[in-house]
Amino acid sequence: MSFLKNVMNVLTDKRDIKEPEIYKEFNKKSPLMTNLTRLAENKALNVDLNKVQSHLKLFSIGQAGEKNVLFELQNSMLPMLVLHDVYLEYEDYNAQLDFVIITHKFIMVLEVKKLFGNIHITDKGEFQRVITKNNKVVNKEGMYSPINQVERHVAILEKLLKDQKTIQNCPIKYAVTFANPKTILDISKKAPASIQSNVIRHDQIKTFIKSKLDIKSPVFMIDHSLYQIADTILKYSKEKPFNIEDYTFDKPHTLHKKVINDSPNNSVSDGVNLKSSLSTFRLKRSRELNVKPYHVFTNKILDSLLERKPSTKDQLLEIEGIGPKKVEEFGEDLIAIIKNNHTEDSEVKKPSIKAEPRIQSKNLSMEDLKSALTDFRTKRSQELNVKPYYIFTNSTLESILEKRPETINELLEIEGIGPKKADEFGQDILDMLNDNH
């Protein structure tokens, strides 16, 4: 909204917002989707294509769900500002907010889920995804509570806005909405009140927000205050960093070295290998220093390193964002990584180099493998505060041992393993199985 309109709102004490205004638009070309698509098309040797393709599918499904929700918000005819896809970084916190809705009486964070199957919520507030076939339950799996997730996001947003003195008494509400039109919500009557009153289908959004607007609020803000809140949020909203190391193998050269003919595609592969090495170094140093990776160097600096490939400290200093302090701390490391990457790429391209076999770890017996998978299930269930069978059932465990899947797609063929589970811990399962091949 223009500066002049904000000033006029202050001077006239107006509340002219009468219908939805999309203050941060829906981004059809998501940077995440763009980066994943680029990785999938490049097919570089050290990229985990199965993981890339799996995440592309999952994020596409999620984006379709958010489109459904946006349609409901746009056509609600309710007075509010709508911000879509807000990634906040504030102090040591970060939060991905699907939608932030700002009204004269409250702010609302809307968490969107689009899942295949029905949702059952138990007496204790545990979320379960239920798959049925011919009216019979064929699979039931636990899922991380989206209520816990959105409550954390609300706390971060509230801290940000109060620290910046943008709000004082304005309530911040939340809701979780399931955007698959075929999903049936089955919420136990004994479930916690916070869940019963804040979990809805996407076609209930208008009624839900309107009911909240009808309730008395400690504030009744003018338009200027709404725009001020929105602008503060956007000030701290950033593009979520894309970490290529999340989609590359830990030891790309060991796992994938083979004879490569000189071709235009080699430059793409070389660039990805160097980017992976630099990103891995950045992640390692950030953990050592207990800081965010971008504090070591930003993605913009990373792109400059890939483009210029500096070979001396003086050349490093020519890159915007790298000063004497950074050069002193890890300049030699960066130069060594760039030089080593160039050397390795040259060696790989020599026709005389033979393919290097994948290093295998010691084989496990069937009982040891079963024990390892069971221990993994127990550990993850404790981390997520759910029952072990929510991770995978004994039946699913036996199927994994019998079929020995080698890829995410093969893992998805096992009954009891859906896209969400494959995304969360599929690679961990495959790593254990691959070590036993």
XYZ file of C-alpha atoms in Angstrom:
437
model
C 0.000 0.000 0.000
C 1.301 3.466 -0.877
C 2.925 5.731 1.675
C 0.373 8.492 1.031
C -2.518 6.168 1.778
C -0.905 5.148 5.058
C -0.454 8.807 6.031
C -4.085 9.580 5.177
C -5.236 6.669 7.328
C -3.362 8.117 10.312
C -4.773 11.592 9.784
C -8.365 10.499 9.229
C -8.535 7.519 11.611
C -10.117 5.433 8.856
C -11.103 1.800 8.627
C -11.712 1.616 4.900
C -10.536 -1.966 4.435
C -13.800 -3.743 3.647
C -12.643 -6.773 1.697
C -9.551 -8.978 1.338
C -6.372 -7.335 0.096
C -3.540 -9.656 -0.915
C -0.574 -7.747 0.505
C 2.011 -10.426 -0.337
C 1.093 -12.262 -3.520
C 1.073 -15.996 -4.211
C 4.370 -16.813 -5.896
C 3.680 -19.195 -8.757
C 7.418 -19.554 -9.438
C 8.586 -20.692 -6.020
C 12.401 -20.375 -5.687
C 12.426 -23.765 -3.979
C 10.573 -25.407 -6.868
C 12.808 -23.618 -9.366
C 15.980 -24.852 -7.658
C 14.689 -28.411 -7.348
C 13.589 -28.444 -10.999
C 17.016 -27.216 -12.055
C 18.707 -29.989 -10.050
C 16.387 -32.607 -11.524
C 17.080 -31.424 -15.090
C 20.865 -31.128 -14.643
C 21.134 -34.702 -13.300
C 24.545 -33.981 -11.794
C 26.432 -37.010 -10.523
C 26.425 -36.102 -6.847
C 22.748 -35.115 -6.656
C 20.257 -37.433 -4.961
C 17.699 -37.404 -7.780
C 15.254 -39.637 -5.915
C 15.087 -37.158 -3.040
C 14.825 -34.208 -5.433
C 11.939 -35.771 -7.363
C 10.181 -36.854 -4.159
C 10.376 -33.326 -2.714
C 9.256 -31.802 -6.013
C 6.128 -33.939 -5.837
C 5.486 -33.117 -2.176
C 5.970 -29.365 -2.620
C 3.758 -29.354 -5.714
C 0.993 -30.976 -3.679
C 1.495 -28.446 -0.882
C 1.400 -25.510 -3.287
C -1.861 -26.779 -4.788
C -3.363 -26.856 -1.294
C -2.280 -23.274 -0.627
C -3.928 -22.193 -3.888
C -7.202 -23.657 -2.637
C -6.885 -21.727 0.617
C -5.987 -18.494 -1.185
C -9.128 -18.813 -3.302
C -11.258 -19.079 -0.149
C -9.552 -16.038 1.390
C -9.860 -13.924 -1.760
C -13.560 -14.671 -2.044
C -14.446 -14.335 1.628
C -15.431 -10.628 1.329
C -13.972 -10.073 4.802
C -11.912 -6.990 5.799
C -8.314 -8.171 6.052
C -4.796 -8.083 4.647
C -3.380 -11.417 3.472
C 0.306 -12.327 3.273
C 1.226 -15.617 1.630
C 4.376 -17.676 2.169
C 6.270 -15.662 4.773
C 9.675 -16.949 5.872
C 10.762 -15.050 8.986
C 14.264 -14.840 10.374
C 14.494 -12.986 13.669
C 17.333 -13.246 16.148
C 18.019 -16.998 16.460
C 14.532 -17.999 15.301
C 13.030 -18.799 11.928
C 9.521 -19.746 10.882
C 7.767 -20.614 7.628
C 4.225 -19.177 7.718
C 1.822 -20.320 5.002
C -0.551 -17.384 5.511
C -0.652 -14.376 7.826
C -4.059 -12.677 8.027
C -4.297 -9.194 9.554
C -7.689 -7.806 10.599
C -8.800 -4.799 12.655
C -9.286 -7.079 15.676
C -6.526 -9.685 15.471
C -3.722 -11.305 13.518
C -4.071 -14.932 12.449
C -1.454 -17.458 11.342
C -2.915 -20.094 9.034
C -1.084 -23.400 8.637
C -2.078 -25.345 5.512
C -1.898 -29.119 5.118
C -2.807 -31.030 1.988
C -2.629 -34.746 2.653
C -4.067 -37.797 0.955
C -6.492 -39.617 3.252
C -8.595 -38.675 6.258
C -7.437 -37.098 9.518
C -8.316 -38.555 12.910
C -7.473 -36.686 16.120
C -7.491 -38.768 19.294
C -8.654 -37.924 22.827
C -5.065 -36.930 23.635
C -4.796 -34.638 20.634
C -2.640 -36.993 18.577
C -2.959 -36.588 14.803
C -3.358 -39.697 12.648
C -3.647 -39.997 8.889
C -6.078 -42.747 7.903
C -6.129 -44.395 4.476
C -9.285 -46.294 3.550
C -10.216 -48.537 0.647
C -13.742 -49.778 0.040
C -14.736 -48.190 3.364
C -12.093 -50.227 5.220
C -9.022 -48.819 6.970
C -5.934 -50.111 5.162
C -3.362 -47.928 6.874
C -3.127 -45.601 9.859
C -0.020 -43.540 10.553
C 0.874 -40.904 13.113
C 1.981 -37.436 12.092
C 3.689 -34.540 13.828
C 1.084 -32.255 15.381
C 0.538 -29.202 13.153
C -0.858 -27.463 16.246
C 2.575 -27.630 17.908
C 4.101 -26.298 14.711
C 1.756 -23.316 14.315
C 1.932 -22.420 18.030
C 5.701 -22.125 17.687
C 5.236 -19.864 14.638
C 2.793 -17.656 16.551
C 5.261 -17.271 19.431
C 8.030 -16.145 17.045
C 5.741 -13.713 15.214
C 4.469 -12.253 18.489
C 8.006 -11.761 19.806
C 9.027 -10.006 16.592
C 6.051 -7.625 16.525
C 6.245 -6.773 20.237
C 10.020 -6.285 20.180
C 9.562 -3.879 17.265
C 6.749 -2.139 19.210
C 4.382 -2.753 16.310
C 1.732 -4.303 18.569
C 0.959 -4.269 22.275
C -2.408 -5.876 22.974
C -3.324 -7.209 19.549
C -4.181 -10.926 19.835
C -2.459 -13.396 17.501
C -4.692 -16.353 16.750
C -4.023 -19.473 14.695
C -5.717 -22.224 12.757
C -4.730 -25.391 10.920
C -6.647 -26.059 7.734
C -6.654 -29.210 5.617
C -6.903 -28.295 1.955
C -7.712 -31.633 0.328
C -11.461 -31.441 -0.509
C -11.769 -35.221 -0.079
C -10.271 -35.233 3.430
C -12.674 -36.038 6.258
C -11.799 -34.556 9.652
C -12.643 -36.824 12.577
C -11.894 -34.962 15.809
C -12.586 -36.710 19.097
C -15.035 -34.865 21.335
C -12.527 -35.392 24.139
C -9.650 -33.819 22.202
C -8.133 -30.662 23.750
C -10.287 -27.555 23.240
C -7.417 -25.775 21.460
C -7.559 -28.438 18.772
C -11.336 -28.718 18.493
C -11.696 -24.974 17.953
C -8.733 -24.394 15.623
C -8.618 -27.287 13.148
C -10.822 -26.792 10.073
C -11.336 -27.770 6.460
C -10.365 -25.130 3.898
C -13.997 -24.616 2.856
C -14.770 -23.503 6.438
C -12.239 -20.661 6.416
C -14.688 -17.813 5.761
C -17.086 -18.958 8.488
C -14.203 -19.520 10.892
C -12.639 -16.055 10.440
C -16.032 -14.338 10.518
C -16.864 -16.029 13.825
C -13.605 -14.689 15.277
C -14.380 -11.185 13.985
C -17.748 -11.283 15.750
C -16.045 -11.810 19.117
C -15.108 -8.805 21.228
C -11.407 -7.923 20.980
C -9.093 -5.785 23.155
C -8.219 -3.778 20.022
C -10.021 -2.263 17.038
C -7.190 -0.970 14.894
C -7.285 1.621 12.137
C -6.109 0.758 8.633
C -2.725 2.370 9.194
C -1.977 -0.070 12.021
C -2.793 -3.040 9.793
C -0.424 -1.816 7.094
C 2.245 -1.133 9.697
C 1.998 -4.709 10.979
C 2.161 -6.062 7.417
C 5.190 -3.904 6.575
C 7.040 -5.012 9.713
C 6.440 -8.649 8.816
C 7.640 -8.087 5.260
C 10.723 -6.291 6.554
C 11.826 -9.487 8.294
C 10.510 -11.825 5.586
C 13.228 -13.318 3.425
C 13.580 -15.898 0.727
C 14.197 -19.193 2.465
C 17.786 -20.302 1.758
C 18.112 -23.276 -0.549
C 20.763 -25.630 0.800
C 22.047 -27.768 -2.022
C 23.831 -30.028 0.484
C 20.394 -31.292 1.523
C 20.140 -32.896 -1.915
C 23.697 -34.090 -2.487
C 25.528 -37.165 -1.291
C 27.978 -36.738 1.585
C 30.880 -38.030 -0.529
C 29.968 -37.235 -4.131
C 33.336 -38.136 -5.641
C 33.708 -41.408 -3.726
C 30.190 -42.479 -4.547
C 30.020 -41.412 -8.164
C 33.427 -41.026 -9.851
C 33.447 -42.543 -13.310
C 34.707 -41.913 -16.833
C 33.171 -38.738 -18.233
C 33.522 -37.618 -21.823
C 34.162 -33.932 -22.471
C 30.779 -32.318 -23.164
C 28.930 -29.082 -22.449
C 27.189 -30.813 -19.534
C 30.498 -31.202 -17.697
C 30.537 -27.523 -16.767
C 27.157 -27.945 -15.098
C 28.380 -30.968 -13.139
C 31.625 -29.212 -12.176
C 29.705 -26.201 -10.905
C 27.380 -28.337 -8.815
C 30.336 -30.261 -7.332
C 32.093 -27.037 -6.314
C 28.861 -25.559 -4.974
C 28.299 -28.705 -2.931
C 31.839 -28.571 -1.520
C 31.554 -24.905 -0.584
C 28.085 -25.398 0.905
C 29.305 -28.359 2.954
C 32.237 -26.274 4.251
C 29.847 -23.429 5.138
C 27.538 -25.780 7.020
C 30.442 -27.359 8.910
C 31.901 -23.993 9.936
C 28.495 -22.656 10.999
C 28.072 -25.638 13.315
C 31.565 -25.174 14.732
C 30.872 -21.484 15.398
C 27.250 -22.117 16.445
C 25.886 -19.573 13.967
C 23.559 -19.650 10.966
C 25.249 -20.758 7.692
C 24.660 -17.353 6.079
C 26.792 -15.763 8.819
C 29.768 -17.643 7.336
C 28.897 -16.415 3.845
C 25.642 -15.700 2.031
C 24.227 -17.367 -1.076
C 25.152 -14.213 -3.016
C 28.792 -14.622 -1.970
C 28.587 -18.334 -2.827
C 27.416 -17.453 -6.353
C 30.325 -14.997 -6.713
C 32.799 -17.676 -5.591
C 31.389 -20.083 -8.189
C 31.572 -17.454 -10.913
C 35.027 -16.010 -10.210
C 36.805 -19.009 -8.636
C 39.390 -16.849 -6.800
C 42.806 -18.455 -6.363
C 44.436 -15.849 -4.083
C 43.446 -13.873 -0.979
C 43.583 -10.638 -2.959
C 41.072 -12.045 -5.418
C 38.872 -13.129 -2.508
C 38.857 -9.568 -1.174
C 37.470 -8.367 -4.504
C 34.235 -10.288 -3.854
C 31.527 -8.159 -2.286
C 30.785 -9.352 1.249
C 34.213 -10.849 1.922
C 36.376 -8.578 4.037
C 39.765 -8.983 5.731
C 38.184 -10.723 8.761
C 36.562 -13.474 6.667
C 39.724 -13.896 4.596
C 41.748 -14.281 7.772
C 39.271 -16.790 9.263
C 38.779 -19.139 6.332
C 40.219 -17.601 3.157
C 42.836 -20.330 2.796
C 40.148 -23.004 3.189
C 38.027 -21.476 0.414
C 40.977 -21.219 -1.955
C 41.981 -24.821 -1.213
C 38.426 -26.075 -1.889
C 38.282 -24.227 -5.220
C 41.714 -25.515 -6.282
C 41.025 -29.093 -5.160
C 37.696 -29.102 -6.974
C 39.387 -27.986 -10.178
C 42.039 -30.708 -9.774
C 39.495 -33.440 -9.083
C 37.342 -32.394 -12.028
C 40.375 -32.539 -14.299
C 41.271 -36.012 -13.024
C 37.747 -37.302 -13.492
C 37.711 -36.175 -17.117
C 40.873 -38.132 -18.008
C 39.907 -41.206 -20.092
C 42.408 -43.339 -18.173
C 40.612 -42.907 -14.831
C 38.620 -45.985 -13.901
C 35.333 -45.939 -12.096
C 35.853 -46.051 -8.352
C 33.636 -48.573 -6.565
C 31.280 -47.458 -3.845
C 32.679 -48.046 -0.369
C 30.546 -50.595 1.472
C 30.246 -50.883 5.202
C 30.278 -54.172 7.043
C 27.237 -56.353 6.290
C 24.671 -56.803 9.025
C 22.843 -60.028 9.770
C 19.075 -60.082 9.270
C 18.540 -59.901 13.026
C 21.013 -57.022 13.391
C 19.319 -55.136 10.559
C 15.915 -55.700 12.124
C 17.309 -54.517 15.443
C 18.809 -51.404 13.808
C 15.491 -50.504 12.163
C 13.636 -51.109 15.435
C 16.084 -48.917 17.348
C 15.705 -46.214 14.694
C 11.907 -46.422 15.034
C 12.126 -46.093 18.816
C 14.495 -43.127 18.623
C 12.347 -41.232 16.106
C 9.162 -41.916 18.061
C 10.782 -40.433 21.174
C 11.952 -37.380 19.233
C 8.442 -36.783 17.836
C 6.690 -37.791 21.071
C 4.531 -40.425 19.335
C 4.042 -44.165 19.634
C 6.685 -46.298 17.802
C 4.061 -47.828 15.488
C 3.283 -44.298 14.230
C 6.739 -44.311 12.618
C 6.085 -47.681 10.984
C 4.265 -50.816 12.086
C 5.741 -54.276 12.564
C 4.032 -55.314 9.332
C 5.755 -52.460 7.476
C 9.058 -53.402 9.128
C 8.757 -56.987 7.855
C 7.956 -55.728 4.352
C 11.042 -53.491 4.392
C 13.232 -56.446 5.396
C 11.647 -58.670 2.760
C 11.653 -56.263 -0.212
C 14.875 -54.389 0.587
C 13.975 -51.171 -1.315
C 16.933 -49.315 -2.814
C 15.196 -46.076 -3.836
C 12.546 -43.745 -2.439
C 10.144 -44.848 -5.178
C 10.595 -48.500 -4.192
C 10.114 -47.540 -0.544
C 6.848 -45.802 -1.434
C 5.542 -49.107 -2.850
C 5.590 -50.633 0.647
C 2.243 -50.512 2.427
C 2.450 -48.109 5.349
C 5.057 -45.797 3.789
C 3.508 -42.688 2.275
C 5.127 -39.545 0.791
C 5.317 -37.810 4.195
C 7.107 -40.725 5.879
C 9.378 -41.177 2.883
C 10.257 -37.500 3.088
C 10.847 -37.511 6.841
C 12.974 -40.615 7.267
C 13.001 -42.594 4.033
C 16.643 -41.821 3.312
C 17.675 -42.989 6.789
C 15.968 -46.338 6.161
C 17.589 -46.681 2.736
C 21.018 -45.894 4.180
C 20.663 -48.734 6.687
C 19.531 -51.133 3.964
C 22.230 -50.067 1.509
C 24.892 -50.646 4.114
C 23.704 -54.225 4.260
C 23.828 -54.923 0.522
